PDB file of N, CA, C and O in Angstrom:
ATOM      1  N   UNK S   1       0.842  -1.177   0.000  1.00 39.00           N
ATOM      2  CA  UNK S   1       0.000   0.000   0.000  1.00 39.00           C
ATOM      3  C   UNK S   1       0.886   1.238   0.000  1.00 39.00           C
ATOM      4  O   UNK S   1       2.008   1.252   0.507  1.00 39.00           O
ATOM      5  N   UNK S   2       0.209   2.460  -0.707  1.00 51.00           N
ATOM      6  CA  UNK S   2       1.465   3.114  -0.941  1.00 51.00           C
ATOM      7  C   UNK S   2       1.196   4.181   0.901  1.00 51.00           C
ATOM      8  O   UNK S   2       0.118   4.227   1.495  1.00 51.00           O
ATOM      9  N   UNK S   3       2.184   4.701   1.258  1.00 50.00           N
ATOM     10  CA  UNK S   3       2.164   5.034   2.669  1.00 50.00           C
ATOM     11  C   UNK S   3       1.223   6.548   2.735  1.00 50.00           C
ATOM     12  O   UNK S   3       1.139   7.211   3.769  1.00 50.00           O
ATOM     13  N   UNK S   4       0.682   6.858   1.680  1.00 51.00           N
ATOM     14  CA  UNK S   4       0.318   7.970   1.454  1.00 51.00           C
ATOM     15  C   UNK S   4      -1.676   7.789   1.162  1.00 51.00           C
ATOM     16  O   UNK S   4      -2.466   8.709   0.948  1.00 51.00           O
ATOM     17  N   UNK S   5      -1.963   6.357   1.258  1.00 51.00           N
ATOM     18  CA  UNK S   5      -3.045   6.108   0.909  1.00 51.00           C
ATOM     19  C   UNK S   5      -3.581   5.482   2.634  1.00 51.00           C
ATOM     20  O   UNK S   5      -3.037   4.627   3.333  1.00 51.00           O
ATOM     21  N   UNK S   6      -4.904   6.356   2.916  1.00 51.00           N
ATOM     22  CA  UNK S   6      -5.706   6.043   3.919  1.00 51.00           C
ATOM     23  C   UNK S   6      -6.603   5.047   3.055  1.00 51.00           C
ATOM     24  O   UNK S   6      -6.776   4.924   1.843  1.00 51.00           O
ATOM     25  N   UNK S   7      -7.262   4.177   4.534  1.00 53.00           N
ATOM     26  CA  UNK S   7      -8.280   3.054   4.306  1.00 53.00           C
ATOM     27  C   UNK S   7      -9.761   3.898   4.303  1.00 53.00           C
ATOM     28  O   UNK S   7     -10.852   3.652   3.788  1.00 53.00           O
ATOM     29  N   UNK S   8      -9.359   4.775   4.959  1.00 58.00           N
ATOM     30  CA  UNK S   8     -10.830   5.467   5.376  1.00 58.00           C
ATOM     31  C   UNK S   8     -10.473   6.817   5.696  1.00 58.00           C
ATOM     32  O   UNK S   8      -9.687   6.967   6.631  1.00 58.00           O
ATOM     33  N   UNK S   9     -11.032   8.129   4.914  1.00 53.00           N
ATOM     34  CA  UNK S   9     -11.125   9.182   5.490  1.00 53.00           C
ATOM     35  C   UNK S   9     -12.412   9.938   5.794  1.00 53.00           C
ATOM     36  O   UNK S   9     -13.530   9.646   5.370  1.00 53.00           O
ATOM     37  N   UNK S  10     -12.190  10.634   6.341  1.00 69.00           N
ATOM     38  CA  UNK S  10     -13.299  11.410   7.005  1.00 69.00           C
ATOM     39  C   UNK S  10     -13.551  13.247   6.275  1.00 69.00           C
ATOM     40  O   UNK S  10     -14.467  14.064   6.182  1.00 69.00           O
ATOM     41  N   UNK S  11     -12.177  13.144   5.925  1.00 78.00           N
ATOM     42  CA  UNK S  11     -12.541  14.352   5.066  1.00 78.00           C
ATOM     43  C   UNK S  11     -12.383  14.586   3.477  1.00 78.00           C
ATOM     44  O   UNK S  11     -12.686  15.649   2.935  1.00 78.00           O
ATOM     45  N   UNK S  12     -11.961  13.656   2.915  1.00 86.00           N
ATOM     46  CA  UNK S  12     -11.955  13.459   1.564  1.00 86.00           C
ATOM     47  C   UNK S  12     -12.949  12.371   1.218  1.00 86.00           C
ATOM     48  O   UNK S  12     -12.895  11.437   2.018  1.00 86.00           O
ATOM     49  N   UNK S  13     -13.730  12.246   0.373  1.00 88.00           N
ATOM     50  CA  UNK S  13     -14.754  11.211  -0.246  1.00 88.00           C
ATOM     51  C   UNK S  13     -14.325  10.259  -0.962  1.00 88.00           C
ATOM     52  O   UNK S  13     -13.468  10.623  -1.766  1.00 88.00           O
ATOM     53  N   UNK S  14     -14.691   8.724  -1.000  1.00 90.00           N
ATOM     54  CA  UNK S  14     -13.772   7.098  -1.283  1.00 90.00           C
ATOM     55  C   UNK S  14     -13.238   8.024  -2.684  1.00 90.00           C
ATOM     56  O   UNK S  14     -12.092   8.227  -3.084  1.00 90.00           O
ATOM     57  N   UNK S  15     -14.708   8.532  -3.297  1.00 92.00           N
ATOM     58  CA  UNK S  15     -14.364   8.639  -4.725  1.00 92.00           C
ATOM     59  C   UNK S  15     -12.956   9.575  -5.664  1.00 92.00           C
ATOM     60  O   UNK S  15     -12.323   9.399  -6.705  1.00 92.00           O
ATOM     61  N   UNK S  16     -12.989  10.461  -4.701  1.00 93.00           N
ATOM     62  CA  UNK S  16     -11.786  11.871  -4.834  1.00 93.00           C
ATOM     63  C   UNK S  16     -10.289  11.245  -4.279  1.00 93.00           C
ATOM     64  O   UNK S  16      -9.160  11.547  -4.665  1.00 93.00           O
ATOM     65  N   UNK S  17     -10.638  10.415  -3.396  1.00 93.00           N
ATOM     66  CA  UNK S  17      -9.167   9.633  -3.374  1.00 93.00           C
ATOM     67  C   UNK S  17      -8.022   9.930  -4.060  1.00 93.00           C
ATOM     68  O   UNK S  17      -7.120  10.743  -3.858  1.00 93.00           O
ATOM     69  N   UNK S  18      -8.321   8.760  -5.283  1.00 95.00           N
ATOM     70  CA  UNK S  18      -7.223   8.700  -6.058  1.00 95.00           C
ATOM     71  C   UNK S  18      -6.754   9.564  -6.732  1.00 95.00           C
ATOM     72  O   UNK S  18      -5.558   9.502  -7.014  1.00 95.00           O
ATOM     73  N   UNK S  19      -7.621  10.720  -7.232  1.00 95.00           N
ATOM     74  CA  UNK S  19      -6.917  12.242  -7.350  1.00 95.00           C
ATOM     75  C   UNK S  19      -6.047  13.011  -6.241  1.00 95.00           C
ATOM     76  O   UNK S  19      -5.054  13.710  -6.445  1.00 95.00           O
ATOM     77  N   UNK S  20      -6.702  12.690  -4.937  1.00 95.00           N
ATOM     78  CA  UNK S  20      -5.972  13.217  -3.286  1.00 95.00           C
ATOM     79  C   UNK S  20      -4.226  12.522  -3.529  1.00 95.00           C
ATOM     80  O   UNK S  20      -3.140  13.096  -3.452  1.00 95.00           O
ATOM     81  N   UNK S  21      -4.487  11.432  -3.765  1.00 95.00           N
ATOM     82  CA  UNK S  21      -3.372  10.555  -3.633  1.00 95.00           C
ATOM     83  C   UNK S  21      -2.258  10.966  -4.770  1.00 95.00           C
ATOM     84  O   UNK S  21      -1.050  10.924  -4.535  1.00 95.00           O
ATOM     85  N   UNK S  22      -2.787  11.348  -5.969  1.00 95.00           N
ATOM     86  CA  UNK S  22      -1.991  11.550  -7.091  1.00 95.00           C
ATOM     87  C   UNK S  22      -1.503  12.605  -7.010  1.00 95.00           C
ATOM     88  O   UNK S  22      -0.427  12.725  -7.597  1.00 95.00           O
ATOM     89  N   UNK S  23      -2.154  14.057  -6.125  1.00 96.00           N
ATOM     90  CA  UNK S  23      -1.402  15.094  -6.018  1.00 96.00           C
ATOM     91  C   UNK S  23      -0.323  15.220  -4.928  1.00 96.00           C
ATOM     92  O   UNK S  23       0.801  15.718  -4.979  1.00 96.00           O
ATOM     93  N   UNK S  24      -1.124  14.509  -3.734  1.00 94.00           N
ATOM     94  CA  UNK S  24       0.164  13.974  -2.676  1.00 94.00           C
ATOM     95  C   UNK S  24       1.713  13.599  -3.092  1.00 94.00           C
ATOM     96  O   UNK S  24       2.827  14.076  -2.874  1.00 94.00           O
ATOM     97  N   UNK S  25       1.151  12.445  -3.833  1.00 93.00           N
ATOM     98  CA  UNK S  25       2.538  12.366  -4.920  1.00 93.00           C
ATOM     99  C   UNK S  25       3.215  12.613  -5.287  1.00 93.00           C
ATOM    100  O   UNK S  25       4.325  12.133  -5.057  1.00 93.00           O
ATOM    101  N   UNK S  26       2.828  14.093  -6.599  1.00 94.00           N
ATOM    102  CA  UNK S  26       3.912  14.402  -6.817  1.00 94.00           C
ATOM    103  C   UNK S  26       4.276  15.448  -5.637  1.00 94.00           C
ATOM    104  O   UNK S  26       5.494  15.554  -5.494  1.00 94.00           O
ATOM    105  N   UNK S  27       3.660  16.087  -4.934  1.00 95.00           N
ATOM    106  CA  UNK S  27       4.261  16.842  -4.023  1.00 95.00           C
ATOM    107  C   UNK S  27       5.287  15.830  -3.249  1.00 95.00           C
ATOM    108  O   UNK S  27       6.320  16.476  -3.073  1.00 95.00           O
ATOM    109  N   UNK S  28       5.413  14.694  -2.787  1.00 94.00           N
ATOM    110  CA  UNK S  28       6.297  14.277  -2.188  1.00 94.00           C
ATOM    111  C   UNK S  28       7.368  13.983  -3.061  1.00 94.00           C
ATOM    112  O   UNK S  28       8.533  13.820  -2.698  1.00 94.00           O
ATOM    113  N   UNK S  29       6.934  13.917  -4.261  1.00 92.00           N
ATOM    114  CA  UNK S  29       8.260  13.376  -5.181  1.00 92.00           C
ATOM    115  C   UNK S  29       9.530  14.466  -5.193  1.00 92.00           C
ATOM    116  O   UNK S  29      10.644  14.008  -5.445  1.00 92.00           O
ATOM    117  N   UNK S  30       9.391  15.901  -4.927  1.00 93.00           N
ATOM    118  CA  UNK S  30      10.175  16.483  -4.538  1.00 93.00           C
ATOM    119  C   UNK S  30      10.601  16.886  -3.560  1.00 93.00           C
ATOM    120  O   UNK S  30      11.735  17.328  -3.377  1.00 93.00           O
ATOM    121  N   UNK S  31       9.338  16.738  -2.452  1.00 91.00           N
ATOM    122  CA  UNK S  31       9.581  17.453  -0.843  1.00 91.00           C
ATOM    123  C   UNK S  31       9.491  16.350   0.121  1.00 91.00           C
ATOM    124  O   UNK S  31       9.065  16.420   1.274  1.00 91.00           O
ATOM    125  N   UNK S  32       9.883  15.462  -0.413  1.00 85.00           N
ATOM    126  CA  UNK S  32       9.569  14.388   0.695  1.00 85.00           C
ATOM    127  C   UNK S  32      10.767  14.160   1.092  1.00 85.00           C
ATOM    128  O   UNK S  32      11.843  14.577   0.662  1.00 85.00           O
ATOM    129  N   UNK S  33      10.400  13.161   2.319  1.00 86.00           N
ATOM    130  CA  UNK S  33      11.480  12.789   3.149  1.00 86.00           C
ATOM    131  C   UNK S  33      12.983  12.006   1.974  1.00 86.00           C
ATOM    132  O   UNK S  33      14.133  11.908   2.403  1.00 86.00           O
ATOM    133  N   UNK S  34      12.709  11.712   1.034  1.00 86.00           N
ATOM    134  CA  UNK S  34      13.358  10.893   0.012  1.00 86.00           C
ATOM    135  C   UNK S  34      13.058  11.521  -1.424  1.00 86.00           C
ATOM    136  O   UNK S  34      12.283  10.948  -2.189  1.00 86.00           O
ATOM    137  N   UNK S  35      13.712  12.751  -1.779  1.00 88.00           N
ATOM    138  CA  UNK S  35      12.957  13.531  -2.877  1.00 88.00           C
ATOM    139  C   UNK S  35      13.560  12.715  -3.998  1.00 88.00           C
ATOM    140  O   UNK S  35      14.721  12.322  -3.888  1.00 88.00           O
ATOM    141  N   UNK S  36      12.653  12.364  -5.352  1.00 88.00           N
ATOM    142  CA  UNK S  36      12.861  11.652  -6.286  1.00 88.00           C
ATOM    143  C   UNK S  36      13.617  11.948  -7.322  1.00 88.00           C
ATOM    144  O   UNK S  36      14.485  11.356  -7.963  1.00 88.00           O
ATOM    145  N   UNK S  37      12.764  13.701  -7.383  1.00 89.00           N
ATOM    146  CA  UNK S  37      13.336  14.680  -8.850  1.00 89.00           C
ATOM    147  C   UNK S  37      12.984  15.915  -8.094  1.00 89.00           C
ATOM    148  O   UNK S  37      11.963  16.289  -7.517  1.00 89.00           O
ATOM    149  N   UNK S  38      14.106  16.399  -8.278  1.00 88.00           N
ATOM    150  CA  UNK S  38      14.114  17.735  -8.112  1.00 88.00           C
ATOM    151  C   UNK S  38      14.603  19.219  -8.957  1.00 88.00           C
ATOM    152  O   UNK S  38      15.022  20.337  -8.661  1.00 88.00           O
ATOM    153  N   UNK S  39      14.176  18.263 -10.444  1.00 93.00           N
ATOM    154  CA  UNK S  39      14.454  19.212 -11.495  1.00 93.00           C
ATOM    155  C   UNK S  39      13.093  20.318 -11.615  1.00 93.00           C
ATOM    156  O   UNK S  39      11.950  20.152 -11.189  1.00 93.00           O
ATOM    157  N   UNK S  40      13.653  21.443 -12.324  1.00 94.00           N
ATOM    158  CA  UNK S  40      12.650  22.529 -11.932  1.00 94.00           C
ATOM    159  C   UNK S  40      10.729  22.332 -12.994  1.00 94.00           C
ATOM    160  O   UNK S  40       9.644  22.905 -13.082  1.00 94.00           O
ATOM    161  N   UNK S  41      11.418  21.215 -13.503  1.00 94.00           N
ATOM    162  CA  UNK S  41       9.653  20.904 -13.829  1.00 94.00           C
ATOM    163  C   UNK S  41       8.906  20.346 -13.068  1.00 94.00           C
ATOM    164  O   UNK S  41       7.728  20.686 -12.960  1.00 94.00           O
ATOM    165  N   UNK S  42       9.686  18.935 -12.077  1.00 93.00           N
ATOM    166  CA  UNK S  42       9.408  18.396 -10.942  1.00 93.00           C
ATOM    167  C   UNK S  42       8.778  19.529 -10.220  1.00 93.00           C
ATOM    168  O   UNK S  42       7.550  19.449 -10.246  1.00 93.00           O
ATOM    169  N   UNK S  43       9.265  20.611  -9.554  1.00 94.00           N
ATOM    170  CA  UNK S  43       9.311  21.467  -9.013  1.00 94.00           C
ATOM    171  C   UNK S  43       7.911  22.156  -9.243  1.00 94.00           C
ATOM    172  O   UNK S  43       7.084  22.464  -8.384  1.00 94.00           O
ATOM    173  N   UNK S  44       7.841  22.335 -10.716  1.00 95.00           N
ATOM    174  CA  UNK S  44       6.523  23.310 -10.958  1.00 95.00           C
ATOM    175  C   UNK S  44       5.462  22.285 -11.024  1.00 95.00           C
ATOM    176  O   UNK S  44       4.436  22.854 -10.652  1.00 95.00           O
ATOM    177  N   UNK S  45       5.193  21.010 -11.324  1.00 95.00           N
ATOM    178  CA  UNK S  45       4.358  19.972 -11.257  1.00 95.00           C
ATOM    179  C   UNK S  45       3.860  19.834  -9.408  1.00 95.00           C
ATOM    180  O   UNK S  45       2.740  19.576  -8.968  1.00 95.00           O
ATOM    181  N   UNK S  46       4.629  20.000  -8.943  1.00 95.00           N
ATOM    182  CA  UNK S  46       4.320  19.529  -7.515  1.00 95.00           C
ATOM    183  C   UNK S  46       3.787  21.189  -6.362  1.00 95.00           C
ATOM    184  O   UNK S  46       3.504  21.322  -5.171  1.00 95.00           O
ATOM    185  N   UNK S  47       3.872  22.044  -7.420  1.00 96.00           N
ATOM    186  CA  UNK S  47       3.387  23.116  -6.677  1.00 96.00           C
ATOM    187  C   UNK S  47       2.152  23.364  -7.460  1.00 96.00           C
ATOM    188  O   UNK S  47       1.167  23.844  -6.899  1.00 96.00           O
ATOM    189  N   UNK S  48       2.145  23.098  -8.588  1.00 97.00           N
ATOM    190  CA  UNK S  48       0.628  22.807  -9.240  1.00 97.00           C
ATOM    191  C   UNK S  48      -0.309  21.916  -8.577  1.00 97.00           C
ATOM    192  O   UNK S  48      -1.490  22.263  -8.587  1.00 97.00           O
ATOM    193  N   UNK S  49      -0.002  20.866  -8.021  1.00 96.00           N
ATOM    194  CA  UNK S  49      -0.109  20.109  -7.443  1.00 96.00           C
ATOM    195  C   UNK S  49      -0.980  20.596  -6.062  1.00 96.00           C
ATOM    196  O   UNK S  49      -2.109  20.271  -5.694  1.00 96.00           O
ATOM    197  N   UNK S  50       0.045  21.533  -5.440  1.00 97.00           N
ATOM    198  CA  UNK S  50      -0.005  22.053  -4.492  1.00 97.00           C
ATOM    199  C   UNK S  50      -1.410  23.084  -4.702  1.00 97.00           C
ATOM    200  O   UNK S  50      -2.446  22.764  -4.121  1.00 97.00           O
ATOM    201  N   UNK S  51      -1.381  24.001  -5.337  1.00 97.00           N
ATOM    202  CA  UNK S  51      -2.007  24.816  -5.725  1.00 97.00           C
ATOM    203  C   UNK S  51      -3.559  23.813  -5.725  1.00 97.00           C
ATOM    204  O   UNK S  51      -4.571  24.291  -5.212  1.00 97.00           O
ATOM    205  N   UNK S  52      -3.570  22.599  -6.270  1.00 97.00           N
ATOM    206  CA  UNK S  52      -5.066  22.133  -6.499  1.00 97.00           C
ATOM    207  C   UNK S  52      -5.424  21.345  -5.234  1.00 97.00           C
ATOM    208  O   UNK S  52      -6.608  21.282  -4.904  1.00 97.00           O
ATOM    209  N   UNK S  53      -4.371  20.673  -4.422  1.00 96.00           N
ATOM    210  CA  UNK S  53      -5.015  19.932  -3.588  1.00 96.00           C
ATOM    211  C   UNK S  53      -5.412  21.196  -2.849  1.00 96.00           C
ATOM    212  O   UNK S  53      -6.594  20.921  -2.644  1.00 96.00           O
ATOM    213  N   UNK S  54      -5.207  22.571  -2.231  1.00 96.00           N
ATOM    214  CA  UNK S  54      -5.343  23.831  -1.401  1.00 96.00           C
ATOM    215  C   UNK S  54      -6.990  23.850  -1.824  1.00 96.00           C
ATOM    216  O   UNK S  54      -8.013  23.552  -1.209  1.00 96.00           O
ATOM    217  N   UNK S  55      -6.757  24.276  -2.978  1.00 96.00           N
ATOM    218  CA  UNK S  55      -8.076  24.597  -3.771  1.00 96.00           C
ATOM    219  C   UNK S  55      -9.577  23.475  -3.270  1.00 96.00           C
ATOM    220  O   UNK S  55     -10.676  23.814  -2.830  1.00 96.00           O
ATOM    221  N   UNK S  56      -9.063  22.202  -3.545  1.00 95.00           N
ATOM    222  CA  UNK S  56      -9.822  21.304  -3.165  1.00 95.00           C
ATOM    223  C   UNK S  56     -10.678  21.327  -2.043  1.00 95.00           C
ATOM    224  O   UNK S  56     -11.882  21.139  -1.868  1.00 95.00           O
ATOM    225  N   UNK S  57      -9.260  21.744  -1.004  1.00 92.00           N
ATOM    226  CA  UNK S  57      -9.578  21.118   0.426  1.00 92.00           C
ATOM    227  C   UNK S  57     -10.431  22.599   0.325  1.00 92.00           C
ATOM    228  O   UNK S  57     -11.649  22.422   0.313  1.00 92.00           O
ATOM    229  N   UNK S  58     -10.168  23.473   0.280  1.00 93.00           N
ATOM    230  CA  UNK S  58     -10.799  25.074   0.439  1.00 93.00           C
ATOM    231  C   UNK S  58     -12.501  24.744   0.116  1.00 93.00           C
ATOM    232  O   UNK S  58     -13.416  25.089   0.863  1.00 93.00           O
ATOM    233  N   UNK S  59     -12.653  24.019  -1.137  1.00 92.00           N
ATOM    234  CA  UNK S  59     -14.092  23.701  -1.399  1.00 92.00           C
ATOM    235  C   UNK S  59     -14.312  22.644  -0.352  1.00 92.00           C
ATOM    236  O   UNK S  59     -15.241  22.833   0.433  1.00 92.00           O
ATOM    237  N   UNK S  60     -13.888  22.011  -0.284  1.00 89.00           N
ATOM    238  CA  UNK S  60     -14.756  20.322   0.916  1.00 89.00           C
ATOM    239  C   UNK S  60     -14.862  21.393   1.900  1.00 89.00           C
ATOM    240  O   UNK S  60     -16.007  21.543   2.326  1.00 89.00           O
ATOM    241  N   UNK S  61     -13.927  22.223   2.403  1.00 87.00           N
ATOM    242  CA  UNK S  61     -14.177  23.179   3.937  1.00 87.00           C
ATOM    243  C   UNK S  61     -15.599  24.245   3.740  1.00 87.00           C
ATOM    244  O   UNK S  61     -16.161  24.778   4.697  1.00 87.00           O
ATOM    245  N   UNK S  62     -16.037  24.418   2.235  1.00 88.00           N
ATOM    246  CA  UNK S  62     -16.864  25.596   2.530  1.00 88.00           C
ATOM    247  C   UNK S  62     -18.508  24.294   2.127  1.00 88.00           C
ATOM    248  O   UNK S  62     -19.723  24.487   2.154  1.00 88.00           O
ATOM    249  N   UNK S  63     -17.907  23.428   1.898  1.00 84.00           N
ATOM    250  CA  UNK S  63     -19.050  22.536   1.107  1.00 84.00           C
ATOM    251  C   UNK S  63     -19.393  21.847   3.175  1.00 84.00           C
ATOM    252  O   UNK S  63     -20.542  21.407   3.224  1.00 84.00           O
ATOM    253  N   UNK S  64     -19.040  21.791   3.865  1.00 78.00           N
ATOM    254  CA  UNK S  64     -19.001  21.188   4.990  1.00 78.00           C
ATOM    255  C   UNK S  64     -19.401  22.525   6.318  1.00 78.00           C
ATOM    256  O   UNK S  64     -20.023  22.151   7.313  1.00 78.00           O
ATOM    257  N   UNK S  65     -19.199  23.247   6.258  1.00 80.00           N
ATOM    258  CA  UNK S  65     -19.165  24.335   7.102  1.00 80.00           C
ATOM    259  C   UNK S  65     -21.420  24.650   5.858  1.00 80.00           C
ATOM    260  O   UNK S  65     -22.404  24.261   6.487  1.00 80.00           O
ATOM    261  N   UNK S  66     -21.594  25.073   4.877  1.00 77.00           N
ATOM    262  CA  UNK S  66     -22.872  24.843   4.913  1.00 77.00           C
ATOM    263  C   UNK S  66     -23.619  23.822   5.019  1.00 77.00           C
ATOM    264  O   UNK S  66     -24.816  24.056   5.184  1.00 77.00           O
ATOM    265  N   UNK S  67     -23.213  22.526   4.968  1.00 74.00           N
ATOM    266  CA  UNK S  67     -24.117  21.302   5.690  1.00 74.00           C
ATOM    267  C   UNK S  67     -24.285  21.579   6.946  1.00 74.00           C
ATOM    268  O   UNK S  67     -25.415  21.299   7.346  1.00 74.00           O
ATOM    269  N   UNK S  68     -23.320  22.191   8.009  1.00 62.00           N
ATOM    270  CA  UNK S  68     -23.208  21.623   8.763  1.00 62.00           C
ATOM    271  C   UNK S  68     -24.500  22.556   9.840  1.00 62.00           C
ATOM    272  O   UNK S  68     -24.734  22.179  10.988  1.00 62.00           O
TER     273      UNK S  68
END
């Protein structure tokens, strides 16, 4: 299992997962404890990256705060 994949979350939905997981990714592929590539496309891929999982979580927070 990759160490970056939950069995169950509570704030991301089963279905959005594997997009959660794919941006995790490449963000770790450069900033992780073991960076993979750290060439400057690496670089701009994983802050794109960055930029959408923010975005994401920003909507689940405003999509959850009016359910709630």
């Amino acid at each position: 299992m990759n160490p970056l994949t939950r069995t169950e979350s509570t704030l991301v939905p089963p279905q959005d997962r594997p997009v959660v997981d794919e941006w995790l990714t490449r963000i770790q592929a450069v900033v992780g404890r073991d960076p993979k590539d750290t060439s400057p496309e690496a670089c701009r891929t994983a802050a794109e990256a960055a930029e959408e999982l923010s975005a994401y979580l920003w909507m689940l927070r405003a999509l959850r705060r009016r359910t709630a």
